[in-house]
Amino acid sequence: MKKYNFKTRSAQAMTEVVLLFPIFMIIMFMTAKIFSILILIQKMEIASYYAARRWQLESHLHVQYAQGWDENYLKKDIKDKVSEYLGFNHAGLRKFLNLKPNGLELEVQRTQVWNIVTIRVHTAPAGLGLLCKYPKQAVCTRPPYGAACDSGYDYVCAGGKVLEVVKYVPNRDRPIAFVLPGLQ
């Protein structure tokens, strides 16, 4: 078995690691924070499907139940489940996804044919100070960027954004047996 003499080895790789590792870590954290918005949007789509489908199957058409049970229990329970799924109840996930505490809104609008289920999530700024060094007017001046650049800059540097997902679900009318008018 051969012994290694550590004093004779050169330390060139150590210098490169010491200099490049922090830069790599900064790029990795910035990428993860930007990637978190994609995760949040996917989670919102899944949660909105759950909320809309559950509202469609469990809500009532009768006014007595619609104002009582639907608004007081069903809507609150759906909001609690969606909040849990999106990560509002978990501090680490809430920080990673930039969610504001109590930043979830669930709105259901009843119409004659459709129920419109809307989920709104209020986000905090992403907190990437390195990307916010220059003002928005300097960053978003080129014509091809436009409103998308303004919106992205607001999400990353300013006060966050409000993300919204809307689902349309039909009323759950129970089918009535078809009877020809002259055969009664």
Backbone as a chain_set.jsonl record, in Angstrom:
{"seq": "MKKYNFKTRSAQAMTEVVLLFPIFMIIMFMTAKIFSILILIQKMEIASYYAARRWQLESHLHVQYAQGWDENYLKKDIKDKVSEYLGFNHAGLRKFLNLKPNGLELEVQRTQVWNIVTIRVHTAPAGLGLLCKYPKQAVCTRPPYGAACDSGYDYVCAGGKVLEVVKYVPNRDRPIAFVLPGLQ", "coords": {"N": [[0.835, -1.17, 0.0], [0.606, 2.126, -0.935], [1.69, 5.204, 0.374], [0.374, 8.468, 0.377], [1.793, 11.604, -0.176], [0.797, 14.52, 0.932], [1.883, 17.041, 0.894], [3.308, 17.447, -1.422], [1.52, 17.733, -3.474], [-0.082, 19.783, -5.89], [-2.176, 22.711, -5.538], [-4.026, 23.718, -7.339], [-6.676, 23.12, -8.223], [-8.127, 23.576, -5.942], [-8.161, 26.357, -5.675], [-9.726, 27.081, -7.88], [-12.152, 25.893, -7.173], [-12.793, 27.285, -4.84], [-13.172, 29.841, -5.861], [-15.142, 29.536, -7.881], [-17.281, 28.086, -6.812], [-19.015, 29.674, -5.049], [-20.178, 31.377, -6.997], [-21.499, 29.526, -8.603], [-23.372, 28.58, -6.705], [-24.908, 30.896, -6.254], [-26.079, 31.271, -8.784], [-27.528, 28.89, -8.901], [-29.391, 29.197, -6.761], [-30.804, 31.447, -7.659], [-31.95, 30.437, -10.001], [-33.589, 28.449, -8.9], [-35.418, 30.006, -7.435], [-36.696, 31.431, -9.479], [-37.752, 29.301, -10.879], [-39.631, 28.485, -9.086], [-42.001, 29.887, -9.522], [-43.105, 28.605, -11.723], [-43.703, 26.133, -10.615], [-45.618, 26.933, -8.745], [-47.69, 27.853, -10.434], [-48.425, 25.483, -11.751], [-49.334, 23.994, -9.557], [-51.486, 25.603, -8.841], [-53.194, 25.243, -11.04], [-53.89, 22.527, -10.767], [-55.104, 22.599, -8.231], [-57.235, 24.324, -8.755], [-58.742, 22.807, -10.523], [-59.52, 20.748, -8.807], [-61.05, 22.25, -6.937], [-63.101, 23.301, -8.574], [-64.317, 20.988, -9.595], [-65.155, 19.708, -7.268], [-66.918, 21.644, -6.283], [-68.813, 21.562, -8.301], [-69.873, 18.975, -8.004], [-70.8, 18.862, -5.356], [-72.23, 21.137, -4.631], [-75.363, 22.916, -4.2], [-78.487, 23.528, -5.892], [-80.821, 24.503, -4.86], [-82.086, 27.281, -3.12], [-82.131, 27.443, -0.333], [-80.154, 25.641, 0.573], [-78.008, 26.527, -0.907], [-77.348, 29.092, 0.026], [-76.84, 28.518, 2.653], [-75.469, 25.847, 3.471], [-73.636, 25.527, 1.318], [-72.226, 28.012, 1.118], [-71.304, 28.41, 3.758], [-70.105, 26.0, 4.727], [-69.15, 24.228, 2.598], [-67.687, 25.871, 0.744], [-65.751, 26.96, 2.46], [-64.442, 24.621, 3.292], [-63.399, 23.667, 0.865], [-61.657, 25.784, 0.288], [-59.868, 25.534, 2.449], [-58.702, 23.026, 1.875], [-57.508, 23.546, -0.621], [-55.753, 25.551, 0.145], [-54.056, 24.114, 1.848], [-52.941, 22.317, -0.027], [-51.6, 24.056, -1.799], [-49.622, 25.091, -0.163], [-49.822, 27.007, 1.826], [-50.014, 26.453, 4.528], [-47.593, 25.509, 5.338], [-44.549, 26.558, 6.384], [-41.967, 26.53, 5.14], [-42.488, 25.816, 2.458], [-44.219, 27.873, 1.802], [-42.466, 30.027, 1.893], [-40.639, 29.316, -0.141], [-42.277, 29.343, -2.426], [-43.013, 31.957, -2.436], [-45.371, 32.928, -1.176], [-47.879, 35.012, 0.177], [-48.914, 35.279, 3.568], [-52.192, 34.184, 4.328], [-53.008, 34.713, 1.73], [-54.778, 33.65, -0.128], [-57.609, 33.492, -2.171], [-60.86, 32.366, -2.727], [-63.385, 32.334, -4.981], [-66.725, 31.996, -5.941], [-68.955, 32.23, -8.512], [-72.247, 32.164, -9.303], [-74.163, 31.343, -12.132], [-76.784, 31.064, -14.631], [-76.208, 28.819, -16.199], [-73.506, 28.133, -15.82], [-71.091, 27.636, -13.211], [-68.728, 29.75, -11.97], [-65.593, 29.326, -10.925], [-63.07, 30.805, -9.166], [-59.693, 31.103, -8.355], [-57.475, 32.991, -6.514], [-54.155, 33.901, -5.906], [-52.01, 35.606, -3.842], [-48.801, 36.792, -4.18], [-45.604, 37.266, -2.665], [-42.754, 39.485, -3.149], [-40.088, 38.025, -5.057], [-37.559, 38.308, -4.028], [-34.948, 38.522, -5.071], [-32.388, 40.184, -4.907], [-30.086, 40.666, -6.399], [-30.921, 40.67, -9.045], [-32.399, 42.915, -9.081], [-30.959, 45.215, -9.181], [-30.881, 47.283, -11.038], [-33.148, 49.874, -12.126], [-36.616, 49.463, -13.198], [-37.199, 50.931, -15.512], [-34.763, 51.044, -16.81], [-34.222, 48.387, -17.349], [-36.4, 47.298, -18.807], [-36.567, 48.587, -21.346], [-36.233, 47.977, -24.032], [-37.999, 47.389, -27.088], [-39.006, 44.667, -27.755], [-39.576, 43.482, -25.307], [-41.6, 44.7, -23.569], [-44.817, 44.534, -21.996], [-44.609, 42.062, -20.735], [-42.052, 42.051, -19.65], [-42.313, 44.129, -17.79], [-44.223, 43.0, -16.058], [-42.855, 40.707, -15.147], [-40.658, 41.905, -13.885], [-41.981, 43.242, -11.842], [-42.9, 41.042, -10.37], [-40.49, 39.836, -9.52], [-39.011, 41.895, -8.264], [-40.613, 43.996, -7.179], [-43.651, 44.427, -5.399], [-44.653, 41.785, -5.584], [-47.124, 39.628, -7.162], [-50.518, 39.057, -8.267], [-51.858, 36.051, -8.88], [-54.129, 34.318, -10.926], [-56.581, 31.845, -11.465], [-59.158, 30.611, -13.427], [-62.017, 28.625, -13.567], [-64.654, 27.133, -15.379], [-67.557, 25.507, -14.613], [-70.294, 23.357, -15.284], [-73.698, 23.703, -14.072], [-74.969, 21.295, -11.842], [-77.359, 19.875, -12.833], [-79.842, 17.551, -12.331], [-80.706, 14.988, -14.579], [-83.834, 14.99, -16.246], [-86.469, 12.805, -16.959], [-87.282, 12.305, -20.334], [-90.253, 13.225, -21.825], [-92.601, 12.834, -24.319], [-94.655, 15.465, -25.528], [-97.383, 14.885, -26.274], [-98.053, 12.422, -25.149], [-98.935, 12.116, -22.523]], "CA": [[0.0, 0.0, 0.0], [1.422, 3.321, -1.117], [1.259, 6.373, 1.127], [0.392, 9.717, -0.374], [2.377, 12.753, 0.498], [-0.068, 15.64, 0.586], [2.644, 18.281, 0.773], [3.862, 17.61, -2.762], [0.456, 17.928, -4.461], [-0.398, 21.19, -6.159], [-3.513, 23.08, -5.062], [-4.667, 24.541, -8.35], [-8.114, 22.865, -8.246], [-8.724, 24.182, -4.755], [-8.395, 27.772, -5.967], [-10.864, 27.161, -8.786], [-13.359, 25.557, -6.424], [-13.088, 28.382, -3.915], [-13.651, 30.997, -6.609], [-16.306, 29.259, -8.709], [-18.388, 27.497, -6.065], [-20.035, 30.672, -4.669], [-20.893, 31.839, -8.187], [-22.407, 28.436, -8.944], [-24.457, 28.553, -5.726], [-25.773, 32.054, -6.506], [-26.855, 30.964, -9.993], [-28.456, 27.816, -8.565], [-30.482, 29.749, -5.951], [-31.617, 32.322, -8.509], [-32.726, 29.567, -10.884], [-34.626, 27.797, -8.096], [-36.452, 30.989, -7.103], [-37.468, 31.714, -10.689], [-38.467, 28.068, -11.186], [-40.734, 28.318, -8.136], [-43.247, 30.426, -10.098], [-43.665, 27.547, -12.568], [-44.283, 25.143, -9.709], [-46.834, 27.519, -8.181], [-48.735, 27.889, -11.46], [-48.906, 24.111, -11.94], [-50.115, 23.638, -8.374], [-52.749, 26.343, -8.908], [-54.057, 24.59, -12.03], [-54.412, 21.292, -10.168], [-56.004, 22.982, -7.142], [-58.464, 24.902, -9.305], [-59.533, 21.694, -11.046], [-60.125, 20.104, -7.632], [-62.079, 23.13, -6.378], [-64.23, 23.395, -9.498], [-64.997, 19.69, -9.674], [-65.846, 19.468, -5.998], [-68.066, 22.551, -6.227], [-69.82, 21.063, -9.243], [-70.503, 17.745, -7.529], [-71.361, 18.938, -4.012], [-73.043, 22.329, -4.375], [-76.802, 22.743, -4.365], [-79.207, 24.523, -6.676], [-81.89, 25.043, -4.028], [-81.615, 28.496, -2.449], [-81.953, 27.191, 1.094], [-78.856, 25.012, 0.782], [-76.961, 27.306, -1.582], [-76.92, 30.182, 0.904], [-76.429, 27.995, 3.954], [-74.422, 24.837, 3.513], [-72.614, 25.766, 0.292], [-71.383, 29.171, 1.438], [-70.695, 28.326, 5.088], [-69.273, 24.826, 4.941], [-68.48, 23.681, 1.41], [-66.696, 26.819, 0.219], [-64.666, 27.044, 3.444], [-63.692, 23.369, 3.258], [-62.622, 23.658, -0.384], [-60.569, 26.753, 0.449], [-58.881, 24.946, 3.362], [-57.979, 21.956, 1.168], [-56.674, 24.189, -1.64], [-54.693, 26.238, 0.885], [-53.114, 23.078, 2.286], [-52.236, 21.79, -1.192], [-50.692, 25.063, -2.366], [-48.499, 25.288, 0.741], [-50.01, 28.13, 2.737], [-49.914, 25.991, 5.911], [-46.231, 25.015, 5.552], [-43.713, 27.767, 6.322], [-40.892, 26.389, 4.162], [-43.059, 25.852, 1.11], [-44.744, 29.228, 1.6], [-41.32, 30.902, 1.6], [-40.079, 28.949, -1.441], [-43.199, 29.757, -3.485], [-43.252, 33.403, -2.257], [-46.785, 33.13, -0.885], [-48.202, 35.881, 1.308], [-49.824, 34.616, 4.512], [-53.611, 34.466, 4.061], [-53.077, 35.309, 0.398], [-55.594, 32.83, -1.023], [-59.021, 33.856, -2.297], [-61.691, 31.459, -3.512], [-64.629, 33.02, -5.327], [-67.632, 31.212, -6.776], [-70.032, 33.049, -9.058], [-73.287, 31.306, -9.884], [-74.953, 31.87, -13.243], [-77.845, 30.13, -14.991], [-75.678, 27.585, -16.783], [-72.162, 27.838, -15.344], [-70.531, 28.138, -11.966], [-67.383, 30.24, -12.27], [-64.761, 29.16, -9.735], [-61.845, 31.576, -9.348], [-58.703, 31.048, -7.278], [-56.462, 34.048, -6.59], [-53.049, 33.743, -4.97], [-51.185, 36.809, -3.727], [-47.416, 36.411, -3.939], [-44.657, 38.264, -2.178], [-41.657, 39.599, -4.107], [-39.205, 36.856, -5.046], [-36.418, 38.596, -3.164], [-33.668, 38.329, -5.752], [-31.808, 41.521, -4.93], [-29.079, 40.786, -7.448], [-31.596, 40.985, -10.299], [-33.125, 44.179, -8.918], [-29.973, 46.285, -9.021], [-31.211, 48.379, -11.946], [-34.59, 50.176, -12.117], [-37.426, 48.858, -14.259], [-37.105, 51.732, -16.732], [-33.514, 50.707, -17.49], [-34.226, 46.977, -17.752], [-37.485, 46.985, -19.743], [-36.692, 49.654, -22.339], [-36.216, 47.476, -25.407], [-39.369, 47.137, -27.566], [-39.585, 43.324, -27.755], [-39.926, 42.997, -23.969], [-42.94, 45.229, -23.324], [-45.583, 44.298, -20.769], [-44.118, 40.858, -20.067], [-40.899, 42.458, -18.85], [-42.833, 44.889, -16.651], [-44.868, 42.069, -15.142], [-41.812, 39.889, -14.535], [-39.887, 42.746, -12.971], [-42.819, 43.461, -10.659], [-42.917, 39.819, -9.567], [-39.189, 39.562, -8.92], [-38.435, 42.981, -7.47], [-41.566, 44.897, -6.511], [-44.513, 43.875, -4.358], [-45.271, 40.511, -5.914], [-48.21, 39.637, -8.147], [-51.725, 38.29, -7.973], [-52.061, 35.04, -9.911], [-55.546, 33.951, -10.935], [-57.0, 30.74, -12.319], [-60.62, 30.59, -13.518], [-62.592, 27.401, -14.138], [-66.09, 27.151, -15.611], [-68.151, 24.181, -14.478], [-71.748, 23.451, -15.463], [-74.551, 23.36, -12.939], [-75.206, 19.851, -11.774], [-78.793, 19.591, -12.918], [-80.116, 16.127, -12.506], [-81.498, 14.819, -15.799], [-85.259, 14.688, -16.103], [-86.895, 11.864, -17.998], [-87.888, 12.984, -21.473], [-91.613, 12.764, -22.113], [-93.176, 13.511, -25.479], [-95.777, 16.274, -25.05], [-98.723, 14.36, -26.534], [-98.238, 11.07, -24.615], [-99.192, 12.084, -21.084]], "C": [[0.884, 1.239, 0.0], [0.84, 4.482, -0.321], [1.358, 7.596, 0.245], [0.999, 10.806, 0.478], [1.594, 13.984, 0.049], [0.69, 16.942, 0.388], [3.173, 18.5, -0.637], [2.791, 17.85, -3.821], [0.196, 19.414, -4.664], [-1.856, 21.46, -5.797], [-4.241, 23.953, -6.07], [-6.189, 24.353, -8.344], [-8.804, 23.508, -7.052], [-9.032, 25.655, -5.003], [-9.608, 27.933, -6.876], [-12.171, 26.867, -8.064], [-13.755, 26.704, -5.506], [-13.654, 29.581, -4.663], [-14.966, 30.731, -7.349], [-17.509, 28.718, -7.941], [-19.414, 28.537, -5.606], [-20.832, 31.199, -5.862], [-21.904, 30.786, -8.633], [-23.607, 28.402, -8.0], [-25.428, 29.715, -5.94], [-26.661, 31.791, -7.721], [-27.895, 29.885, -9.698], [-29.646, 28.345, -7.751], [-31.391, 30.654, -6.776], [-32.499, 31.497, -9.445], [-33.86, 28.894, -10.115], [-35.751, 28.765, -7.755], [-37.316, 31.323, -8.321], [-38.302, 30.491, -11.079], [-39.674, 27.88, -10.269], [-42.05, 28.872, -8.68], [-43.903, 29.393, -11.012], [-44.332, 26.468, -11.722], [-45.6, 25.661, -9.145], [-47.973, 27.522, -9.199], [-49.293, 26.485, -11.708], [-49.767, 23.665, -10.764], [-51.463, 24.358, -8.376], [-53.711, 25.712, -9.911], [-54.687, 23.321, -11.456], [-55.422, 21.621, -9.074], [-57.309, 23.564, -7.675], [-59.344, 23.82, -9.924], [-60.25, 20.985, -9.901], [-61.286, 20.94, -7.098], [-63.311, 23.18, -7.276], [-65.015, 22.087, -9.544], [-65.769, 19.4, -8.39], [-67.062, 20.388, -5.863], [-69.185, 22.049, -7.137], [-70.581, 19.88, -8.649], [-71.221, 17.901, -6.194], [-72.228, 20.16, -3.747], [-74.507, 22.054, -4.71], [-77.383, 23.839, -5.244], [-80.3, 25.195, -5.851], [-81.339, 26.188, -3.179], [-81.334, 28.255, -0.976], [-80.573, 26.594, 1.378], [-77.722, 25.84, 0.187], [-76.452, 28.429, -0.692], [-76.39, 29.661, 2.237], [-75.218, 27.087, 3.871], [-73.301, 25.131, 2.526], [-71.664, 26.887, 0.693], [-70.638, 28.993, 2.757], [-69.745, 27.15, 5.247], [-68.466, 24.426, 3.702], [-67.38, 24.605, 0.894], [-65.495, 26.935, 1.158], [-63.804, 25.783, 3.409], [-62.845, 23.259, 1.989], [-61.433, 24.601, -0.264], [-59.483, 26.213, 1.377], [-58.052, 23.869, 2.673], [-57.039, 22.537, 0.105], [-55.498, 24.895, -0.977], [-53.623, 25.253, 1.35], [-52.29, 22.564, 1.109], [-51.224, 22.787, -1.753], [-49.509, 25.362, -1.457], [-48.636, 26.461, 1.683], [-49.827, 27.722, 4.194], [-48.52, 25.487, 6.257], [-45.262, 26.172, 5.333], [-42.621, 27.671, 5.256], [-41.388, 26.479, 2.732], [-43.618, 27.236, 0.792], [-43.616, 30.195, 1.254], [-40.748, 30.603, 0.216], [-40.951, 29.44, -2.588], [-43.576, 31.234, -3.397], [-44.719, 33.711, -2.01], [-46.946, 34.075, 0.297], [-49.106, 35.112, 2.266], [-51.262, 35.093, 4.275], [-53.805, 35.112, 2.696], [-53.884, 34.509, -0.597], [-57.034, 33.323, -0.996], [-59.708, 32.819, -3.175], [-63.029, 32.148, -3.731], [-65.444, 32.121, -6.243], [-68.771, 32.126, -7.207], [-71.019, 32.114, -9.753], [-73.971, 32.04, -11.034], [-76.011, 30.823, -13.59], [-77.302, 28.784, -15.469], [-74.37, 27.165, -16.128], [-71.968, 28.319, -13.917], [-69.097, 28.535, -12.298], [-66.583, 30.21, -10.975], [-63.423, 29.833, -10.01], [-60.964, 31.416, -8.118], [-57.693, 32.149, -7.53], [-55.424, 33.806, -5.509], [-52.217, 35.015, -5.009], [-49.769, 36.372, -3.366], [-46.626, 37.591, -3.411], [-43.572, 38.428, -3.236], [-40.696, 38.419, -3.961], [-37.948, 37.085, -4.222], [-35.075, 38.289, -3.798], [-33.019, 39.699, -5.945], [-30.784, 41.727, -6.027], [-29.706, 41.164, -8.785], [-32.286, 42.344, -10.259], [-32.182, 45.364, -8.757], [-30.336, 47.509, -9.862], [-32.716, 48.635, -11.922], [-35.301, 49.581, -13.331], [-37.301, 49.622, -15.572], [-35.828, 51.41, -17.508], [-33.533, 49.278, -18.037], [-35.222, 46.721, -18.885], [-37.657, 48.058, -20.816], [-36.761, 49.139, -23.763], [-37.62, 47.089, -25.844], [-39.839, 45.687, -27.493], [-40.039, 42.846, -26.371], [-41.326, 43.43, -23.571], [-43.532, 44.882, -21.974], [-45.103, 43.063, -20.022], [-42.922, 41.18, -19.182], [-41.355, 43.229, -17.618], [-43.44, 43.962, -15.603], [-43.843, 41.195, -14.421], [-40.977, 40.668, -13.545], [-40.682, 43.011, -11.694], [-42.844, 42.23, -9.764], [-41.601, 39.63, -8.829], [-38.783, 40.644, -7.929], [-39.442, 43.792, -6.662], [-42.41, 44.119, -5.499], [-45.148, 42.547, -4.658], [-46.4, 40.69, -6.912], [-49.423, 38.902, -7.574], [-51.931, 37.346, -9.151], [-53.493, 34.53, -9.798], [-55.789, 32.811, -11.909], [-58.521, 30.679, -12.259], [-61.049, 29.284, -14.178], [-64.103, 27.578, -14.256], [-66.598, 25.725, -15.495], [-69.66, 24.314, -14.631], [-72.48, 23.172, -14.156], [-74.842, 21.874, -12.988], [-76.708, 19.601, -11.732], [-78.981, 18.101, -13.128], [-81.002, 15.96, -13.745], [-82.942, 14.427, -15.485], [-85.64, 13.764, -17.258], [-87.619, 12.617, -19.105], [-89.253, 12.369, -21.757], [-92.111, 13.549, -23.313], [-94.444, 14.245, -25.05], [-97.15, 15.642, -25.248], [-99.007, 13.029, -25.869], [-98.57, 11.042, -23.129], [-100.547, 11.588, -20.762]], "O": [[1.787, 1.379, 0.825], [-0.369, 4.711, -0.344], [2.299, 7.746, -0.534], [0.751, 10.909, 1.68], [1.725, 14.429, -1.091], [0.167, 17.864, -0.238], [3.46, 19.637, -1.011], [3.128, 18.145, -4.968], [0.251, 20.2, -3.719], [-2.672, 20.539, -5.755], [-5.0, 24.842, -5.682], [-6.922, 25.337, -8.45], [-9.952, 23.938, -7.156], [-10.077, 26.144, -4.572], [-10.427, 28.826, -6.663], [-13.184, 27.519, -8.317], [-14.933, 27.049, -5.414], [-14.532, 30.269, -4.143], [-15.815, 31.619, -7.43], [-18.646, 28.883, -8.385], [-20.61, 28.293, -5.765], [-22.033, 31.441, -5.744], [-23.032, 31.116, -8.998], [-24.739, 28.215, -8.446], [-26.64, 29.537, -5.821], [-27.861, 32.06, -7.684], [-29.02, 29.957, -10.191], [-30.788, 27.979, -8.026], [-32.61, 30.63, -6.611], [-33.666, 31.829, -9.653], [-34.973, 28.781, -10.628], [-36.921, 28.382, -7.782], [-38.531, 31.477, -8.199], [-39.429, 30.631, -11.554], [-40.63, 27.194, -10.631], [-43.116, 28.366, -8.328], [-45.13, 29.313, -11.069], [-45.394, 25.955, -12.075], [-46.583, 24.924, -9.072], [-49.112, 27.218, -8.845], [-50.503, 26.319, -11.86], [-50.807, 23.034, -10.953], [-52.471, 23.788, -7.96], [-54.914, 25.652, -9.66], [-55.879, 23.076, -11.64], [-56.478, 20.993, -8.996], [-58.373, 23.322, -7.107], [-60.57, 23.911, -9.854], [-61.433, 20.66, -10.003], [-62.37, 20.417, -6.837], [-64.439, 23.108, -6.789], [-66.246, 22.097, -9.533], [-66.896, 18.907, -8.429], [-68.113, 19.963, -5.383], [-70.362, 22.108, -6.779], [-71.802, 19.798, -8.78], [-72.159, 17.153, -5.915], [-72.906, 20.211, -2.72], [-74.836, 21.093, -5.405], [-76.838, 24.94, -5.328], [-80.662, 26.34, -6.121], [-80.262, 26.077, -2.594], [-80.384, 28.815, -0.431], [-79.903, 27.005, 2.325], [-76.61, 25.851, 0.715], [-75.25, 28.693, -0.656], [-75.567, 30.32, 2.874], [-74.093, 27.494, 4.159], [-72.128, 24.993, 2.871], [-70.445, 26.734, 0.618], [-69.475, 29.379, 2.87], [-68.68, 27.297, 5.847], [-67.243, 24.303, 3.764], [-66.262, 24.157, 0.636], [-64.353, 27.001, 0.703], [-62.579, 25.864, 3.487], [-61.701, 22.808, 2.042], [-60.323, 24.256, -0.669], [-58.297, 26.413, 1.115], [-56.837, 23.802, 2.863], [-55.909, 22.073, -0.048], [-54.375, 24.845, -1.48], [-52.427, 25.532, 1.254], [-51.077, 22.394, 1.229], [-50.119, 22.404, -2.138], [-48.482, 25.844, -1.935], [-47.648, 26.875, 2.289], [-49.51, 28.573, 5.026], [-48.295, 25.069, 7.393], [-45.165, 26.705, 4.227], [-42.378, 28.642, 4.54], [-40.776, 27.142, 1.894], [-43.508, 27.716, -0.336], [-43.79, 31.082, 0.417], [-40.407, 31.525, -0.524], [-40.437, 29.9, -3.607], [-44.377, 31.714, -4.2], [-45.254, 34.663, -2.578], [-46.239, 33.956, 1.297], [-49.978, 34.367, 1.82], [-51.499, 36.28, 4.049], [-54.675, 35.967, 2.529], [-53.698, 34.669, -1.803], [-57.605, 33.545, 0.071], [-59.198, 32.444, -4.23], [-63.719, 32.5, -2.775], [-64.919, 31.555, -7.202], [-69.46, 32.718, -6.376], [-70.66, 31.375, -10.67], [-74.315, 33.216, -10.915], [-76.117, 29.803, -12.909], [-77.876, 27.736, -15.172], [-74.142, 25.976, -15.902], [-72.597, 29.28, -13.476], [-68.34, 27.735, -12.849], [-66.857, 30.97, -10.046], [-62.726, 29.483, -10.961], [-61.422, 31.57, -6.986], [-57.119, 32.242, -8.615], [-55.756, 33.543, -4.353], [-51.774, 35.448, -6.073], [-49.559, 35.671, -2.377], [-46.941, 38.751, -3.676], [-43.471, 37.597, -4.138], [-40.52, 37.885, -2.866], [-37.334, 36.122, -3.764], [-34.158, 37.838, -3.112], [-33.1, 40.289, -7.022], [-30.628, 42.838, -6.532], [-29.101, 41.892, -9.572], [-32.707, 42.86, -11.294], [-32.583, 46.409, -8.244], [-30.118, 48.643, -9.436], [-33.489, 47.7, -11.716], [-34.681, 49.245, -14.34], [-37.297, 49.01, -16.64], [-35.816, 51.495, -18.736], [-32.927, 48.999, -19.072], [-34.906, 45.995, -19.828], [-38.788, 48.402, -21.161], [-37.309, 49.821, -24.629], [-38.367, 46.515, -25.052], [-41.012, 45.475, -27.184], [-40.813, 41.893, -26.279], [-42.161, 42.581, -23.263], [-42.855, 44.927, -20.947], [-45.182, 43.02, -18.794], [-42.797, 40.639, -18.083], [-40.841, 43.008, -16.522], [-43.199, 44.123, -14.407], [-43.956, 40.97, -13.216], [-40.624, 40.154, -12.484], [-40.124, 43.004, -10.597], [-42.811, 42.351, -8.54], [-41.594, 39.298, -7.644], [-38.261, 40.332, -6.859], [-39.128, 44.23, -5.555], [-41.892, 43.234, -4.817], [-46.137, 42.205, -4.01], [-46.604, 41.782, -7.442], [-49.347, 38.229, -6.546], [-52.153, 37.785, -10.279], [-54.003, 34.334, -8.695], [-55.275, 32.808, -13.027], [-59.106, 30.694, -11.177], [-60.511, 28.89, -15.213], [-64.75, 28.103, -13.35], [-66.123, 24.834, -16.199], [-70.244, 25.286, -14.153], [-71.963, 22.503, -13.261], [-74.946, 21.282, -14.062], [-77.251, 19.168, -10.716], [-78.355, 17.486, -13.991], [-81.951, 16.722, -13.93], [-83.213, 13.64, -14.579], [-85.18, 13.935, -18.387], [-88.469, 13.467, -18.836], [-89.386, 11.155, -21.908], [-92.053, 14.778, -23.329], [-95.235, 13.698, -24.281], [-98.026, 15.867, -24.413], [-100.122, 12.525, -26.006], [-98.479, 9.972, -22.527], [-100.911, 11.503, -19.589]]}, "num_chains": 1, "name": "protein.A"}
